[in-house]
Amino acid sequence: MTVRELDAAGIHDPALRAAYTHCRGLNARHGKTYFLATRLLPVDRRPAVHALYGFARWADDIVDDLDSSATPAERGHALLALEAQLEAGLRREGATEPVIRALADTARRYGIDRVHFTDFLASMRSDLTVGGYASYEELGRYMHGSAAVIGLQMLPVLGTVTPREEAAPHAAALGVAFQLTNFLRDVGEDLDRGRLYLPAELLAAHGVDRERFEWSRRTGARDTRITDVLRAAAAHNRAVYRDALPGIAMLAAVSRPCIRTAFVLYSGILDAIAADGYAVLHRRSVVPRRRRAVVALDGLVRAVAVRAVSRRGEEVPVAGPSCASPSPRPRVSPVREEAR
């Protein structure tokens, strides 16, 4: 399958093929949901997605690897070295790292603005010194670089049937929605790293503070006020998914099954968290394997159908934004969610 992907993408240089293959391995090992959805893309577009994922994963591991004894200063130096390699690769000065080699090639092929990569690294650097956020507005500035730009990097690879600038806000929103889901699912692990991505204003609205979260993580004890915070954060997350949803219909038809599948699987994590009683401080919630298989099969059927129509040279209808997502609710301020 890797050879087929590389051949379809027109990647023939042996060193470059090896670089993309390395990125694909990172995606397969660490981004299981993401990798599953990527398999629904046309084969020629998959290597680029693997390269984008590989770069994001590399930077994230520098910052977050709990098995590493590196100090924050050492991690900061590693990020600076990564950024220097990125700049050299984008300037065609010859990158030695496989991930950078593949990423620079992808950026050139698809005309991805380098500012999306520098903004991403800026947010990664802030994780080394910032352990919490006062408000959703403040958190949003961080997530522009850590999540929104991921959607913007992907957009040229996926293609659009509308002007790209029209689809861009929805692509950015989807990146943010995915990351908010990760924040909620991984809140316990992030506390172990000294970080909390739930805004202080949200905690205060429910009568708790960070210390109470740390107490619950440490002791395994539950607090209904913490559950209320997590439920409100999930409601906010669902609202961001609704903002992102119209963008799926703006994508190239052959890309929609992939993104739709990722949308359904990731938003389904919120359902799994709710089913677990919002116990994310004590265990990780996952979408059941059977549900994952059903969603993946549906995506495969859609992908095959779209490609068949495309091969016949027929026009693929622009589908509506419907997805098997959580049922819509009126949007409200996340801090005031429980006051309704």
Coordinates of C-alpha atoms in Angstrom, one line a residue:
M1 CA 0.0 0.0 0.0
T2 CA 2.8 2.4 0.8
V3 CA 4.4 1.9 -2.7
R4 CA 1.0 2.5 -4.3
E5 CA 0.5 5.7 -2.4
L6 CA 4.0 7.0 -3.3
D7 CA 3.7 6.1 -6.9
A8 CA 0.2 7.7 -7.2
A9 CA 1.6 10.9 -5.6
G10 CA 4.5 11.1 -8.1
I11 CA 7.1 10.7 -5.4
H12 CA 10.0 8.8 -7.0
D13 CA 13.2 10.0 -5.3
P14 CA 14.3 7.1 -3.0
A15 CA 15.3 9.3 -0.1
L16 CA 12.0 11.2 -0.3
R17 CA 10.1 7.9 -0.5
A18 CA 11.8 6.7 2.7
A19 CA 11.0 10.0 4.4
Y20 CA 7.3 9.7 3.6
T21 CA 7.3 6.0 4.6
H22 CA 8.7 7.0 8.0
C23 CA 5.9 9.6 8.5
R24 CA 3.3 7.0 7.5
G25 CA 4.7 4.7 10.2
L26 CA 4.3 7.5 12.8
N27 CA 0.7 8.0 11.8
A28 CA -0.1 4.3 11.9
R29 CA 1.4 3.8 15.4
H30 CA 0.2 7.0 17.2
G31 CA -2.8 8.4 15.3
K32 CA -5.1 5.4 15.1
T33 CA -8.3 7.3 14.5
Y34 CA -6.6 9.8 12.2
F35 CA -4.8 7.0 10.3
L36 CA -8.1 5.1 9.9
A37 CA -9.7 8.2 8.4
T38 CA -6.7 8.9 6.2
R39 CA -7.1 5.5 4.5
L40 CA -10.3 6.8 3.0
L41 CA -8.5 9.5 1.0
P42 CA -7.5 8.9 -2.6
V43 CA -4.1 7.2 -2.5
D44 CA -2.2 10.2 -4.1
R45 CA -3.2 12.5 -1.2
R46 CA -2.3 10.2 1.7
P47 CA 1.5 10.8 1.7
A48 CA 1.0 14.5 2.3
V49 CA -1.3 13.9 5.3
H50 CA 1.2 11.5 6.7
A51 CA 3.9 14.2 6.4
L52 CA 1.7 16.8 8.2
Y53 CA 0.9 14.3 10.9
G54 CA 4.5 13.2 11.3
F55 CA 5.7 16.8 11.8
A56 CA 3.0 17.6 14.4
R57 CA 3.7 14.3 16.2
W58 CA 7.4 15.0 16.4
A59 CA 6.9 18.5 17.9
D60 CA 4.3 17.2 20.3
D61 CA 6.6 14.4 21.5
I62 CA 9.4 16.9 22.2
V63 CA 7.0 18.8 24.5
D64 CA 4.9 16.0 26.1
D65 CA 7.0 12.8 26.3
L66 CA 6.5 11.7 29.9
D67 CA 9.2 9.1 29.5
S68 CA 11.8 11.7 28.8
S69 CA 14.0 13.2 31.5
A70 CA 14.6 16.3 29.5
T71 CA 14.2 19.6 31.3
P72 CA 11.9 22.4 29.9
A73 CA 15.0 24.2 28.7
E74 CA 16.3 21.2 26.9
R75 CA 12.9 20.7 25.3
G76 CA 12.9 24.3 24.3
H77 CA 16.3 23.9 22.6
A78 CA 15.0 20.8 20.8
L79 CA 12.1 22.8 19.4
L80 CA 14.4 25.6 18.3
A81 CA 16.5 23.0 16.5
L82 CA 13.4 21.6 14.9
E83 CA 12.4 25.0 13.7
A84 CA 15.8 25.7 12.3
Q85 CA 15.6 22.4 10.3
L86 CA 12.2 23.3 9.1
E87 CA 13.3 26.7 7.8
A88 CA 16.3 25.0 6.0
G89 CA 14.0 22.4 4.5
L90 CA 11.5 25.0 3.3
R91 CA 14.4 27.0 1.7
R92 CA 15.5 23.8 -0.2
E93 CA 18.8 23.8 1.7
G94 CA 18.6 20.0 2.2
A95 CA 17.0 18.6 5.3
T96 CA 18.5 15.5 6.9
E97 CA 15.6 14.6 9.1
P98 CA 13.0 12.4 7.3
V99 CA 10.0 14.2 8.7
I100 CA 11.3 17.6 7.7
R101 CA 12.2 16.3 4.2
A102 CA 8.7 15.0 3.7
L103 CA 7.0 18.1 5.2
A104 CA 9.0 20.5 3.1
D105 CA 8.1 18.5 -0.1
T106 CA 4.4 18.5 0.9
A107 CA 4.5 22.3 1.6
R108 CA 5.9 23.0 -1.8
R109 CA 3.6 20.6 -3.7
Y110 CA 0.4 22.0 -2.1
G111 CA 1.5 25.6 -1.6
I112 CA 1.0 25.5 2.2
D113 CA 1.8 28.8 3.9
R114 CA 4.9 28.4 6.1
V115 CA 3.2 30.7 8.7
H116 CA 1.0 27.7 9.7
F117 CA 4.1 25.8 10.7
T118 CA 5.7 28.6 12.6
D119 CA 2.4 29.4 14.5
F120 CA 2.2 25.7 15.4
L121 CA 5.7 25.7 16.9
A122 CA 5.0 28.9 18.8
S123 CA 2.1 27.2 20.6
M124 CA 4.3 24.2 21.3
R125 CA 6.9 26.4 22.9
S126 CA 4.2 28.0 25.1
D127 CA 3.4 24.5 26.5
L128 CA 6.8 24.5 28.1
T129 CA 6.0 27.5 30.3
V130 CA 2.2 27.9 30.4
G131 CA 0.3 25.5 32.6
G132 CA -3.2 27.0 32.5
Y133 CA -5.6 29.6 30.9
A134 CA -7.8 32.1 32.4
S135 CA -10.6 32.1 29.8
Y136 CA -11.7 30.4 26.5
E137 CA -10.6 33.6 24.7
E138 CA -7.1 33.1 26.1
L139 CA -7.2 29.4 25.3
G140 CA -8.4 30.2 21.8
R141 CA -5.2 32.2 21.1
Y142 CA -3.1 29.1 22.0
M143 CA -5.3 26.8 20.0
H144 CA -5.0 28.9 16.8
G145 CA -1.4 27.7 16.6
S146 CA -1.8 24.3 18.1
A147 CA -5.0 23.2 16.3
A148 CA -6.6 25.7 13.9
V149 CA -3.5 25.8 11.7
I150 CA -3.6 22.0 11.4
G151 CA -7.0 22.3 9.6
L152 CA -5.6 25.1 7.5
Q153 CA -2.5 23.0 6.5
M154 CA -4.8 20.2 5.5
L155 CA -7.2 22.3 3.4
P156 CA -5.0 22.5 0.2
V157 CA -4.4 18.7 0.3
L158 CA -8.1 17.9 0.7
G159 CA -9.2 20.4 -2.0
T160 CA -12.4 22.5 -2.0
V161 CA -15.4 23.1 -4.3
T162 CA -15.8 26.6 -3.0
P163 CA -13.2 29.4 -2.7
R164 CA -10.6 28.2 -0.2
E165 CA -11.1 31.3 2.0
E166 CA -14.7 30.3 2.4
A167 CA -13.9 26.9 3.7
A168 CA -10.9 28.0 5.8
P169 CA -12.9 29.1 9.0
H170 CA -14.6 25.7 9.1
A171 CA -11.4 23.8 8.6
A172 CA -9.8 25.8 11.4
A173 CA -12.9 25.1 13.6
L174 CA -12.6 21.4 13.0
G175 CA -9.0 21.4 14.1
V176 CA -10.0 23.2 17.3
A177 CA -12.9 20.8 17.9
F178 CA -10.6 17.8 17.6
Q179 CA -8.2 19.3 20.1
L180 CA -10.9 20.3 22.6
T181 CA -11.9 16.6 22.5
N182 CA -8.4 15.6 23.1
F183 CA -8.1 18.0 26.0
L184 CA -11.3 16.6 27.6
R185 CA -10.3 13.0 27.1
D186 CA -6.7 13.5 28.3
V187 CA -7.4 16.0 31.2
G188 CA -5.9 13.6 33.7
E189 CA -2.7 13.0 31.7
D190 CA -2.3 16.7 31.1
L191 CA -2.5 17.4 34.8
D192 CA 0.4 14.9 35.2
R193 CA 2.3 17.2 32.8
G194 CA 1.5 20.3 34.9
R195 CA -1.1 21.6 32.5
L196 CA -4.9 22.1 32.5
Y197 CA -6.7 23.2 29.3
L198 CA -10.0 23.9 31.0
P199 CA -10.2 27.7 31.6
A200 CA -10.1 29.0 35.1
E201 CA -13.3 30.9 34.5
L202 CA -15.1 27.7 33.7
L203 CA -13.9 26.1 36.9
A204 CA -14.9 29.1 39.0
A205 CA -18.4 29.2 37.5
H206 CA -18.9 25.7 39.1
G207 CA -17.2 26.4 42.4
V208 CA -14.0 24.5 41.9
D209 CA -10.4 25.3 41.2
R210 CA -7.3 23.6 39.8
E211 CA -6.3 22.2 43.2
R212 CA -9.6 20.3 43.4
F213 CA -8.9 18.7 40.0
E214 CA -5.4 17.7 41.2
W215 CA -6.9 16.3 44.4
S216 CA -9.4 14.2 42.4
R217 CA -6.7 13.0 40.0
R218 CA -4.4 12.1 43.0
T219 CA -7.0 10.3 45.2
G220 CA -9.4 8.9 42.6
A221 CA -12.3 10.6 44.5
R222 CA -15.2 12.1 42.5
D223 CA -16.8 15.6 42.9
T224 CA -20.1 16.4 41.3
R225 CA -18.9 20.0 40.7
I226 CA -16.0 18.6 38.6
T227 CA -18.4 16.5 36.6
D228 CA -20.4 19.7 36.0
V229 CA -17.3 21.4 34.6
L230 CA -16.5 18.5 32.3
R231 CA -20.1 18.4 31.1
A232 CA -20.1 22.1 30.3
A233 CA -16.7 21.7 28.5
A234 CA -18.2 18.9 26.4
A235 CA -21.2 21.2 25.5
H236 CA -18.8 23.9 24.4
N237 CA -16.9 21.3 22.3
R238 CA -20.1 20.2 20.6
A239 CA -20.8 23.8 19.6
V240 CA -17.5 24.0 17.9
Y241 CA -18.2 20.8 16.0
R242 CA -21.4 22.4 14.8
D243 CA -19.4 25.4 13.6
A244 CA -17.1 23.1 11.7
L245 CA -19.8 20.9 10.1
P246 CA -20.7 23.0 7.1
G247 CA -17.2 22.9 5.9
I248 CA -17.4 19.2 5.0
A249 CA -19.7 20.0 2.0
M250 CA -17.1 22.6 0.8
L251 CA -14.4 20.0 0.4
A252 CA -13.6 18.1 -2.8
A253 CA -16.0 15.2 -3.1
V254 CA -13.2 12.6 -2.9
S255 CA -12.1 14.1 0.5
R256 CA -15.4 14.2 2.2
P257 CA -15.7 10.6 3.3
C258 CA -12.3 10.9 5.1
I259 CA -13.2 14.1 7.0
R260 CA -16.7 12.9 7.7
T261 CA -15.4 9.7 9.3
A262 CA -12.9 11.7 11.4
F263 CA -15.7 14.0 12.4
V264 CA -18.0 11.2 13.5
L265 CA -15.3 9.2 15.3
Y266 CA -13.8 12.2 17.2
S267 CA -17.1 13.7 18.2
G268 CA -18.1 10.2 19.3
I269 CA -15.4 10.4 21.9
L270 CA -17.6 13.0 23.7
D271 CA -20.4 10.4 23.7
A272 CA -18.0 7.8 25.2
I273 CA -16.9 10.3 27.9
A274 CA -20.6 11.0 28.8
A275 CA -21.3 7.2 28.9
D276 CA -18.3 6.8 31.3
G277 CA -19.9 9.4 33.7
Y278 CA -17.2 12.0 32.8
A279 CA -14.6 10.0 34.7
V280 CA -11.7 11.3 32.5
L281 CA -9.6 12.2 35.5
H282 CA -9.3 8.5 36.3
R283 CA -9.5 6.7 33.0
R284 CA -9.4 7.3 29.2
S285 CA -12.7 7.0 27.4
V286 CA -12.6 5.4 24.0
V287 CA -15.1 4.8 21.2
P288 CA -16.1 1.1 21.2
R289 CA -14.3 -1.0 18.6
R290 CA -17.6 -2.1 17.1
R291 CA -18.7 1.5 16.6
R292 CA -15.4 2.4 15.0
A293 CA -15.8 -0.5 12.6
V294 CA -19.3 0.6 11.6
V295 CA -18.2 4.2 11.0
A296 CA -15.2 3.1 9.1
L297 CA -17.2 0.8 6.9
D298 CA -19.7 3.6 6.2
G299 CA -16.8 5.9 5.2
L300 CA -15.4 3.2 2.9
V301 CA -18.7 2.7 1.1
R302 CA -19.0 6.5 0.6
A303 CA -15.4 6.8 -0.6
V304 CA -15.8 3.9 -3.1
A305 CA -19.0 5.4 -4.4
V306 CA -17.5 8.9 -4.9
R307 CA -14.5 7.5 -6.7
A308 CA -16.6 5.4 -9.0
V309 CA -18.6 8.5 -10.0
S310 CA -15.4 10.5 -10.5
R311 CA -13.9 7.8 -12.7
R312 CA -17.0 7.9 -14.9
G313 CA -16.4 11.7 -15.4
E314 CA -19.8 12.5 -13.8
E315 CA -20.3 15.5 -11.5
V316 CA -20.4 14.5 -7.9
P317 CA -23.3 16.2 -6.1
V318 CA -22.4 18.6 -3.3
A319 CA -23.6 16.8 -0.2
G320 CA -25.3 18.5 2.7
P321 CA -23.4 18.8 5.9
S322 CA -25.2 16.0 7.7
C323 CA -23.1 13.8 9.9
A324 CA -23.9 11.3 12.6
S325 CA -22.9 13.8 15.2
P326 CA -24.3 14.6 18.6
S327 CA -27.8 16.0 18.4
P328 CA -27.8 19.8 18.0
R329 CA -28.3 22.1 21.0
P330 CA -28.7 25.9 21.2
R331 CA -25.3 27.5 21.6
V332 CA -24.7 29.2 24.9
S333 CA -21.7 30.6 26.8
P334 CA -19.7 27.7 28.1
V335 CA -19.3 29.3 31.5
R336 CA -23.1 29.7 31.8
E337 CA -24.0 26.3 30.4
E338 CA -25.4 24.9 33.7
A339 CA -27.4 28.1 34.4
R340 CA -29.9 27.2 31.6

